PDB file of C-alpha atoms in Angstrom:
ATOM      1  CA  MET A   5      61.262  93.468 111.141  1.00 32.00           C
ATOM      2  CA  GLY A   6      64.514  91.981 112.462  1.00 35.00           C
ATOM      3  CA  GLU A   7      65.789  92.794 109.225  1.00 38.00           C
ATOM      4  CA  ASP A   8      64.610  96.449 109.068  1.00 39.00           C
ATOM      5  CA  ALA A   9      66.046  97.106 112.047  1.00 37.00           C
ATOM      6  CA  ARG A  10      69.474  95.776 111.393  1.00 43.00           C
ATOM      7  CA  ILE A  11      69.453  97.747 108.216  1.00 67.00           C
ATOM      8  CA  ASP A  12      68.268 100.836 110.120  1.00 77.00           C
ATOM      9  CA  ALA A  13      71.340 100.499 112.527  1.00 80.00           C
ATOM     10  CA  LEU A  14      73.957 100.496 109.568  1.00 86.00           C
ATOM     11  CA  ASN A  15      72.025 103.360 107.695  1.00 86.00           C
ATOM     12  CA  HIS A  16      72.326 105.251 110.975  1.00 88.00           C
ATOM     13  CA  PHE A  17      76.058 104.372 111.151  1.00 91.00           C
ATOM     14  CA  LEU A  18      76.955 105.447 108.119  1.00 94.00           C
ATOM     15  CA  GLU A  19      74.842 108.823 107.827  1.00 94.00           C
ATOM     16  CA  GLU A  20      76.564 109.906 111.181  1.00 95.00           C
ATOM     17  CA  LYS A  21      80.027 109.281 109.750  1.00 97.00           C
ATOM     18  CA  ILE A  22      79.112 111.354 106.530  1.00 97.00           C
ATOM     19  CA  GLU A  23      78.063 114.344 108.890  1.00 96.00           C
ATOM     20  CA  TYR A  24      81.191 113.956 111.097  1.00 97.00           C
ATOM     21  CA  TYR A  25      83.922 113.598 108.187  1.00 97.00           C
ATOM     22  CA  THR A  26      81.967 116.415 106.322  1.00 96.00           C
ATOM     23  CA  GLN A  27      82.648 118.825 109.339  1.00 94.00           C
ATOM     24  CA  TYR A  28      86.325 117.135 109.992  1.00 93.00           C
ATOM     25  CA  LEU A  29      87.461 118.355 106.568  1.00 92.00           C
ATOM     26  CA  LYS A  30      85.792 121.716 107.086  1.00 89.00           C
ATOM     27  CA  ASP A  31      88.450 122.110 109.961  1.00 83.00           C
ATOM     28  CA  TYR A  32      91.343 120.187 108.602  1.00 80.00           C
ATOM     29  CA  GLN A  33      94.304 122.182 107.852  1.00 75.00           C
ATOM     30  CA  VAL A  34      97.301 120.569 106.254  1.00 70.00           C
ATOM     31  CA  LEU A  35     100.025 122.043 103.995  1.00 67.00           C
ATOM     32  CA  ILE A  36     102.150 119.848 101.586  1.00 69.00           C
ATOM     33  CA  GLN A  37     104.751 120.767  99.452  1.00 72.00           C
ATOM     34  CA  PRO A  38     105.311 118.296  96.595  1.00 77.00           C
ATOM     35  CA  ASP A  39     108.723 117.362  95.822  1.00 85.00           C
ATOM     36  CA  THR A  40     108.223 117.072  92.309  1.00 92.00           C
ATOM     37  CA  GLU A  41     112.191 116.609  91.791  1.00 93.00           C
ATOM     38  CA  HIS A  42     111.839 113.072  93.690  1.00 93.00           C
ATOM     39  CA  LEU A  43     108.841 112.109  90.745  1.00 95.00           C
ATOM     40  CA  ASN A  44     111.237 113.699  88.091  1.00 95.00           C
ATOM     41  CA  ARG A  45     114.171 111.229  89.319  1.00 95.00           C
ATOM     42  CA  ILE A  46     111.659 108.288  89.267  1.00 96.00           C
ATOM     43  CA  PHE A  47     110.472 108.988  85.655  1.00 96.00           C
ATOM     44  CA  ARG A  48     114.382 109.475  84.523  1.00 96.00           C
ATOM     45  CA  THR A  49     115.763 106.228  86.212  1.00 95.00           C
ATOM     46  CA  THR A  50     112.589 103.922  84.956  1.00 95.00           C
ATOM     47  CA  LEU A  51     112.972 105.192  81.507  1.00 95.00           C
ATOM     48  CA  ALA A  52     116.767 104.382  81.239  1.00 93.00           C
ATOM     49  CA  GLY A  53     116.062 101.459  82.852  1.00 86.00           C
TER      50      GLY A  53
ATOM     51  CA  MET B  21      91.671  83.946  84.287  1.00 88.00           C
ATOM     52  CA  THR B  22      94.863  85.653  85.794  1.00 91.00           C
ATOM     53  CA  THR B  23      97.028  83.954  82.922  1.00 94.00           C
ATOM     54  CA  HIS B  24      94.674  84.945  80.404  1.00 94.00           C
ATOM     55  CA  ILE B  25      94.841  88.388  81.555  1.00 96.00           C
ATOM     56  CA  GLN B  26      98.667  88.328  82.015  1.00 97.00           C
ATOM     57  CA  SER B  27      98.444  87.313  78.222  1.00 96.00           C
ATOM     58  CA  GLN B  28      96.325  89.915  77.382  1.00 96.00           C
ATOM     59  CA  LEU B  29      98.498  92.640  79.015  1.00 97.00           C
ATOM     60  CA  THR B  30     101.616  91.365  77.120  1.00 97.00           C
ATOM     61  CA  GLN B  31      99.488  91.379  73.573  1.00 96.00           C
ATOM     62  CA  LEU B  32      98.815  95.245  74.626  1.00 97.00           C
ATOM     63  CA  ALA B  33     102.448  95.937  75.617  1.00 97.00           C
ATOM     64  CA  ARG B  34     103.634  94.856  72.096  1.00 97.00           C
ATOM     65  CA  ALA B  35     100.703  96.493  69.842  1.00 97.00           C
ATOM     66  CA  HIS B  36     101.290  99.481  71.467  1.00 97.00           C
ATOM     67  CA  ASP B  37     105.106  99.463  71.979  1.00 97.00           C
ATOM     68  CA  ILE B  38     104.708 100.025  75.731  1.00 97.00           C
ATOM     69  CA  LYS B  39     106.131  98.726  78.810  1.00 97.00           C
ATOM     70  CA  ILE B  40     103.979  97.899  81.448  1.00 98.00           C
ATOM     71  CA  LEU B  41     105.781  98.586  84.729  1.00 98.00           C
ATOM     72  CA  TYR B  42     102.600  97.439  86.892  1.00 98.00           C
ATOM     73  CA  ALA B  43      99.261  95.740  86.533  1.00 98.00           C
ATOM     74  CA  VAL B  44      96.951  95.092  89.136  1.00 97.00           C
ATOM     75  CA  GLU B  45      92.986  94.496  89.600  1.00 96.00           C
ATOM     76  CA  SER B  46      91.133  97.233  91.241  1.00 94.00           C
ATOM     77  CA  GLY B  47      87.720  97.862  92.100  1.00 87.00           C
ATOM     78  CA  SER B  48      85.394  95.212  94.101  1.00 86.00           C
ATOM     79  CA  ARG B  49      87.570  92.114  93.113  1.00 90.00           C
ATOM     80  CA  ALA B  50      90.737  93.976  94.905  1.00 92.00           C
ATOM     81  CA  TRP B  51      88.330  95.290  97.531  1.00 90.00           C
ATOM     82  CA  GLY B  52      87.441  91.612  98.472  1.00 87.00           C
ATOM     83  CA  PHE B  53      83.803  92.309  97.906  1.00 79.00           C
ATOM     84  CA  ALA B  54      83.165  90.751  93.927  1.00 79.00           C
ATOM     85  CA  SER B  55      79.970  88.436  93.058  1.00 76.00           C
ATOM     86  CA  ALA B  56      80.588  85.977  90.355  1.00 75.00           C
ATOM     87  CA  ASN B  57      79.502  88.019  87.483  1.00 79.00           C
ATOM     88  CA  SER B  58      81.552  91.409  88.629  1.00 83.00           C
ATOM     89  CA  ASP B  59      83.670  92.698  86.046  1.00 88.00           C
ATOM     90  CA  TRP B  60      88.034  92.507  85.974  1.00 93.00           C
ATOM     91  CA  ASP B  61      89.073  95.945  86.548  1.00 95.00           C
ATOM     92  CA  VAL B  62      92.673  95.783  85.355  1.00 97.00           C
ATOM     93  CA  ARG B  63      94.463  99.172  86.167  1.00 98.00           C
ATOM     94  CA  PHE B  64      98.088  99.407  84.636  1.00 98.00           C
ATOM     95  CA  ILE B  65     101.006 102.137  84.507  1.00 98.00           C
ATOM     96  CA  TYR B  66     103.218 101.960  81.664  1.00 98.00           C
ATOM     97  CA  ILE B  67     106.097 103.755  80.360  1.00 98.00           C
ATOM     98  CA  HIS B  68     107.091 104.452  75.961  1.00 97.00           C
ATOM     99  CA  ARG B  69     110.212 104.416  74.579  1.00 96.00           C
ATOM    100  CA  GLU B  70     112.666 107.520  74.940  1.00 94.00           C
ATOM    101  CA  ASP B  71     111.693 108.540  71.464  1.00 94.00           C
ATOM    102  CA  TRP B  72     108.302 108.846  72.177  1.00 95.00           C
ATOM    103  CA  TYR B  73     108.681 111.515  74.665  1.00 95.00           C
ATOM    104  CA  LEU B  74     110.792 113.350  72.369  1.00 93.00           C
ATOM    105  CA  SER B  75     108.230 115.403  70.799  1.00 90.00           C
ATOM    106  CA  ILE B  76     106.959 118.505  70.241  1.00 91.00           C
ATOM    107  CA  ASP B  77     103.267 117.124  70.630  1.00 90.00           C
ATOM    108  CA  ASP B  78     101.166 116.233  73.264  1.00 89.00           C
ATOM    109  CA  LYS B  79     100.206 112.685  72.571  1.00 94.00           C
ATOM    110  CA  LYS B  80      97.706 110.099  74.133  1.00 95.00           C
ATOM    111  CA  ASP B  81      98.659 109.108  77.670  1.00 96.00           C
ATOM    112  CA  SER B  82      96.038 106.254  78.441  1.00 97.00           C
ATOM    113  CA  ILE B  83      95.156 103.256  77.033  1.00 97.00           C
ATOM    114  CA  GLU B  84      91.402 101.821  77.651  1.00 96.00           C
ATOM    115  CA  ILE B  85      90.299  98.741  76.208  1.00 95.00           C
ATOM    116  CA  MET B  86      87.264  96.757  76.527  1.00 94.00           C
ATOM    117  CA  LEU B  87      87.588  92.903  75.989  1.00 92.00           C
ATOM    118  CA  PRO B  88      85.003  89.560  75.943  1.00 89.00           C
ATOM    119  CA  ASP B  89      84.362  88.178  79.189  1.00 83.00           C
ATOM    120  CA  ASP B  90      83.850  91.658  80.769  1.00 87.00           C
ATOM    121  CA  LEU B  91      87.873  92.223  81.178  1.00 92.00           C
ATOM    122  CA  ASP B  92      88.536  95.963  81.342  1.00 95.00           C
ATOM    123  CA  LEU B  93      91.682  97.264  80.903  1.00 97.00           C
ATOM    124  CA  SER B  94      92.993 100.515  81.581  1.00 97.00           C
ATOM    125  CA  GLY B  95      96.381 102.186  81.956  1.00 97.00           C
ATOM    126  CA  TRP B  96      98.161 105.535  82.443  1.00 97.00           C
ATOM    127  CA  GLU B  97     101.562 106.520  80.874  1.00 97.00           C
ATOM    128  CA  LEU B  98     104.011 106.838  83.552  1.00 97.00           C
ATOM    129  CA  ARG B  99     104.173 110.785  83.534  1.00 96.00           C
ATOM    130  CA  LYS B 100     100.546 111.172  83.639  1.00 96.00           C
ATOM    131  CA  ALA B 101     100.547 108.409  86.879  1.00 97.00           C
ATOM    132  CA  LEU B 102     103.264 110.845  88.317  1.00 96.00           C
ATOM    133  CA  ARG B 103     101.525 113.942  87.987  1.00 95.00           C
ATOM    134  CA  LEU B 104      98.046 112.011  89.663  1.00 94.00           C
ATOM    135  CA  PHE B 105     100.882 110.706  92.310  1.00 93.00           C
ATOM    136  CA  ARG B 106     101.752 113.917  93.319  1.00 92.00           C
ATOM    137  CA  LYS B 107      98.357 115.171  94.577  1.00 89.00           C
ATOM    138  CA  SER B 108      98.286 112.040  96.010  1.00 91.00           C
ATOM    139  CA  ASN B 109      95.482 110.432  93.911  1.00 93.00           C
ATOM    140  CA  PRO B 110      93.380 107.598  95.852  1.00 94.00           C
ATOM    141  CA  PRO B 111      93.014 105.512  93.186  1.00 94.00           C
ATOM    142  CA  LEU B 112      96.684 105.270  92.350  1.00 95.00           C
ATOM    143  CA  LEU B 113      97.777 104.798  95.920  1.00 95.00           C
ATOM    144  CA  GLU B 114      95.263 101.691  96.317  1.00 94.00           C
ATOM    145  CA  TRP B 115      96.494 100.230  93.183  1.00 95.00           C
ATOM    146  CA  LEU B 116      99.831 100.106  94.901  1.00 95.00           C
ATOM    147  CA  ASN B 117      98.490  98.026  97.928  1.00 93.00           C
ATOM    148  CA  SER B 118      96.385  95.863  95.763  1.00 96.00           C
ATOM    149  CA  PRO B 119      96.280  91.911  96.652  1.00 95.00           C
ATOM    150  CA  ILE B 120      95.796  91.064  93.164  1.00 96.00           C
ATOM    151  CA  VAL B 121      99.101  91.852  91.054  1.00 97.00           C
ATOM    152  CA  TYR B 122      99.350  90.806  87.400  1.00 98.00           C
ATOM    153  CA  LEU B 123     102.820  92.146  86.199  1.00 97.00           C
ATOM    154  CA  GLU B 124     105.505  93.929  88.528  1.00 97.00           C
ATOM    155  CA  ASP B 125     108.663  95.972  88.031  1.00 97.00           C
ATOM    156  CA  HIS B 126     109.852  95.718  91.425  1.00 97.00           C
ATOM    157  CA  ASP B 127     112.425  98.247  91.111  1.00 96.00           C
ATOM    158  CA  PHE B 128     109.760 100.639  89.855  1.00 97.00           C
ATOM    159  CA  THR B 129     107.000  99.625  92.624  1.00 97.00           C
ATOM    160  CA  ASN B 130     109.880  99.988  95.580  1.00 96.00           C
ATOM    161  CA  GLN B 131     110.472 103.815  94.457  1.00 96.00           C
ATOM    162  CA  MET B 132     107.109 104.492  94.097  1.00 95.00           C
ATOM    163  CA  ARG B 133     106.108 102.354  97.393  1.00 95.00           C
ATOM    164  CA  THR B 134     108.354 104.396  99.324  1.00 93.00           C
ATOM    165  CA  ALA B 135     107.626 107.628  97.534  1.00 93.00           C
ATOM    166  CA  ALA B 136     103.737 106.815  98.605  1.00 92.00           C
ATOM    167  CA  ARG B 137     104.696 107.517 102.458  1.00 89.00           C
ATOM    168  CA  THR B 138     105.889 110.821 101.274  1.00 87.00           C
ATOM    169  CA  PHE B 139     103.231 112.114  98.983  1.00 90.00           C
ATOM    170  CA  PHE B 140     100.194 110.680 100.998  1.00 92.00           C
ATOM    171  CA  ASN B 141      98.278 113.669 101.361  1.00 91.00           C
ATOM    172  CA  PRO B 142      95.287 112.844 104.318  1.00 92.00           C
ATOM    173  CA  LYS B 143      92.919 115.607 103.288  1.00 92.00           C
ATOM    174  CA  SER B 144      92.858 114.531  99.754  1.00 91.00           C
ATOM    175  CA  CYS B 145      92.227 111.033 100.422  1.00 94.00           C
ATOM    176  CA  LEU B 146      89.658 111.847 102.816  1.00 96.00           C
ATOM    177  CA  TYR B 147      87.942 114.020 100.366  1.00 95.00           C
ATOM    178  CA  HIS B 148      88.243 110.961  97.607  1.00 96.00           C
ATOM    179  CA  TYR B 149      86.593 108.768  99.873  1.00 97.00           C
ATOM    180  CA  LEU B 150      83.799 111.262 101.747  1.00 97.00           C
ATOM    181  CA  SER B 151      82.633 112.265  98.426  1.00 97.00           C
ATOM    182  CA  MET B 152      82.216 108.472  96.778  1.00 96.00           C
ATOM    183  CA  ALA B 153      80.300 107.465 100.366  1.00 97.00           C
ATOM    184  CA  LYS B 154      78.230 110.851 100.106  1.00 96.00           C
ATOM    185  CA  GLY B 155      77.413 109.963  96.408  1.00 95.00           C
ATOM    186  CA  ASN B 156      76.509 106.279  97.039  1.00 93.00           C
ATOM    187  CA  PHE B 157      74.360 107.233  99.780  1.00 92.00           C
ATOM    188  CA  ARG B 158      72.318 110.012  98.321  1.00 91.00           C
ATOM    189  CA  GLU B 159      72.275 107.658  94.886  1.00 88.00           C
ATOM    190  CA  TYR B 160      71.586 104.245  96.325  1.00 85.00           C
ATOM    191  CA  LEU B 161      71.129 103.937  99.923  1.00 85.00           C
ATOM    192  CA  GLN B 162      67.737 106.387  99.975  1.00 79.00           C
ATOM    193  CA  ARG B 163      65.314 104.351  97.550  1.00 73.00           C
ATOM    194  CA  ASP B 164      62.988 102.017  98.368  1.00 69.00           C
ATOM    195  CA  THR B 165      64.920  99.226  97.511  1.00 75.00           C
ATOM    196  CA  VAL B 166      68.616  99.005  97.018  1.00 77.00           C
ATOM    197  CA  LYS B 167      71.179  96.656  95.909  1.00 78.00           C
ATOM    198  CA  MET B 168      73.243  94.741  98.621  1.00 76.00           C
ATOM    199  CA  LYS B 169      76.354  95.728  97.220  1.00 78.00           C
ATOM    200  CA  LYS B 170      75.804  99.235  97.499  1.00 84.00           C
ATOM    201  CA  TYR B 171      75.877  99.027 101.211  1.00 89.00           C
ATOM    202  CA  PHE B 172      79.254  98.212 100.651  1.00 90.00           C
ATOM    203  CA  TYR B 173      79.861 100.965  98.435  1.00 91.00           C
ATOM    204  CA  VAL B 174      79.331 103.551 101.344  1.00 94.00           C
ATOM    205  CA  LEU B 175      80.589 101.496 103.979  1.00 95.00           C
ATOM    206  CA  ARG B 176      84.332 101.000 102.576  1.00 96.00           C
ATOM    207  CA  PRO B 177      84.798 104.318 101.696  1.00 97.00           C
ATOM    208  CA  ILE B 178      83.965 105.467 105.544  1.00 98.00           C
ATOM    209  CA  LEU B 179      86.074 102.808 106.998  1.00 97.00           C
ATOM    210  CA  ALA B 180      88.724 104.218 104.840  1.00 97.00           C
ATOM    211  CA  CYS B 181      88.070 107.535 106.487  1.00 98.00           C
ATOM    212  CA  MET B 182      88.338 106.149 109.502  1.00 97.00           C
ATOM    213  CA  TRP B 183      91.796 104.379 109.154  1.00 97.00           C
ATOM    214  CA  ILE B 184      92.989 107.504 107.829  1.00 96.00           C
ATOM    215  CA  GLU B 185      91.838 109.918 110.637  1.00 96.00           C
ATOM    216  CA  ARG B 186      93.186 107.366 113.219  1.00 96.00           C
ATOM    217  CA  THR B 187      96.510 106.305 111.636  1.00 96.00           C
ATOM    218  CA  ASN B 188      97.372 109.242 109.281  1.00 92.00           C
ATOM    219  CA  THR B 189      98.189 106.508 106.719  1.00 93.00           C
ATOM    220  CA  MET B 190      96.715 105.221 103.101  1.00 95.00           C
ATOM    221  CA  ALA B 191      93.868 103.053 103.829  1.00 96.00           C
ATOM    222  CA  PRO B 192      94.334  99.485 103.133  1.00 95.00           C
ATOM    223  CA  THR B 193      92.678  98.283  99.677  1.00 94.00           C
ATOM    224  CA  GLU B 194      90.825  95.117 101.225  1.00 93.00           C
ATOM    225  CA  PHE B 195      87.623  95.713 102.956  1.00 93.00           C
ATOM    226  CA  HIS B 196      88.270  92.937 105.557  1.00 93.00           C
ATOM    227  CA  LYS B 197      91.271  94.228 106.878  1.00 95.00           C
ATOM    228  CA  LEU B 198      89.289  97.890 107.060  1.00 96.00           C
ATOM    229  CA  LEU B 199      86.474  96.072 108.651  1.00 95.00           C
ATOM    230  CA  ASP B 200      88.857  94.267 111.540  1.00 95.00           C
ATOM    231  CA  ALA B 201      90.556  97.460 112.368  1.00 96.00           C
ATOM    232  CA  GLU B 202      87.702  99.995 112.355  1.00 96.00           C
ATOM    233  CA  VAL B 203      84.914  97.690 113.441  1.00 93.00           C
ATOM    234  CA  PRO B 204      85.343  95.937 116.895  1.00 90.00           C
ATOM    235  CA  ALA B 205      83.262  92.950 117.785  1.00 88.00           C
ATOM    236  CA  GLY B 206      79.417  94.479 118.898  1.00 88.00           C
ATOM    237  CA  ASN B 207      76.253  95.099 117.137  1.00 85.00           C
ATOM    238  CA  LEU B 208      76.909  97.024 114.277  1.00 87.00           C
ATOM    239  CA  ARG B 209      79.921  94.739 113.391  1.00 91.00           C
ATOM    240  CA  THR B 210      77.198  91.751 113.675  1.00 89.00           C
ATOM    241  CA  GLU B 211      75.329  93.755 111.233  1.00 85.00           C
ATOM    242  CA  ILE B 212      78.151  93.951 108.730  1.00 88.00           C
ATOM    243  CA  ASP B 213      78.996  90.579 109.065  1.00 88.00           C
ATOM    244  CA  LYS B 214      75.425  89.372 108.261  1.00 85.00           C
ATOM    245  CA  LEU B 215      75.236  91.657 105.509  1.00 83.00           C
ATOM    246  CA  LEU B 216      78.636  89.782 104.097  1.00 84.00           C
ATOM    247  CA  ALA B 217      77.325  86.392 104.479  1.00 82.00           C
ATOM    248  CA  ARG B 218      74.041  87.471 102.914  1.00 78.00           C
ATOM    249  CA  LYS B 219      76.072  88.591  99.752  1.00 72.00           C
ATOM    250  CA  SER B 220      78.310  85.806 100.023  1.00 65.00           C
ATOM    251  CA  VAL B 221      75.395  83.821  99.010  1.00 58.00           C
ATOM    252  CA  ALA B 222      73.484  85.532  96.590  1.00 57.00           C
ATOM    253  CA  LYS B 223      74.146  84.271  93.211  1.00 43.00           C
ATOM    254  CA  SER B 224      74.003  88.044  91.873  1.00 44.00           C
ATOM    255  CA  TRP B 225      73.300  91.258  93.352  1.00 46.00           C
ATOM    256  CA  ALA B 226      69.456  90.948  94.619  1.00 43.00           C
ATOM    257  CA  LYS B 227      67.286  93.598  95.970  1.00 47.00           C
ATOM    258  CA  THR B 228      66.406  93.860  99.586  1.00 47.00           C
ATOM    259  CA  PRO B 229      64.021  96.050 101.300  1.00 46.00           C
ATOM    260  CA  GLU B 230      64.330  99.808 102.057  1.00 41.00           C
ATOM    261  CA  LEU B 231      67.307 101.071 103.988  1.00 37.00           C
ATOM    262  CA  MET B 232      66.232 104.738 104.737  1.00 33.00           C
ATOM    263  CA  HIS B 233      63.139 105.934 106.705  1.00 31.00           C
TER     264      HIS B 233
END
């Protein structure tokens, strides 16, 4: 019985967090402009190296 | 096993005429909750000779090989890796932080780790970890019996979400670092520690009573 209680607590925590982050991402706004030229430089220098 | 893996990677590089820039352990062994019979999940990034790129045809940009002893080798060609990196690919970011490194070109990894700070996209990583947690929760934790390791396959991505929300940086690969940072002493931590202790004595992943009611 003790084990059931421990497991339920863990599941409750996980379920709550899943709900929280589902909502969190709905509200999350971020704008990122990837700097592709930076990655091109990594490719070129590695190929040359 | 490390020497064996390094030897297999060297043979693979010779056979495919590639240079392996970085090779690490991923998955449960890197996360720190592998069991004795866990696979070896080796992931690597490689580059071809210049001539390979001077072609009008697209070519295969990955290598996957399953070897005896549950040794799973899987690699991405550098341009493929960089395209995924541009999208803040979470597995790739995890590889860069793996605690188990088999091969490393430090010039390359220094550039990648520096760039990772710029290219890290919290939203992309949160989606990845949340999706993993949801999928594993739905698939494994709502049955009458569950395998113990499945608890960790939901716990780890949730703790990673917590880390990303709190720090706005990529979560560490190792589970114990996430746990120490995100779950302070208390009832929940005690339950997780007990689960870890049970797991560590298990010969293999046994089934345990139902989680969900």
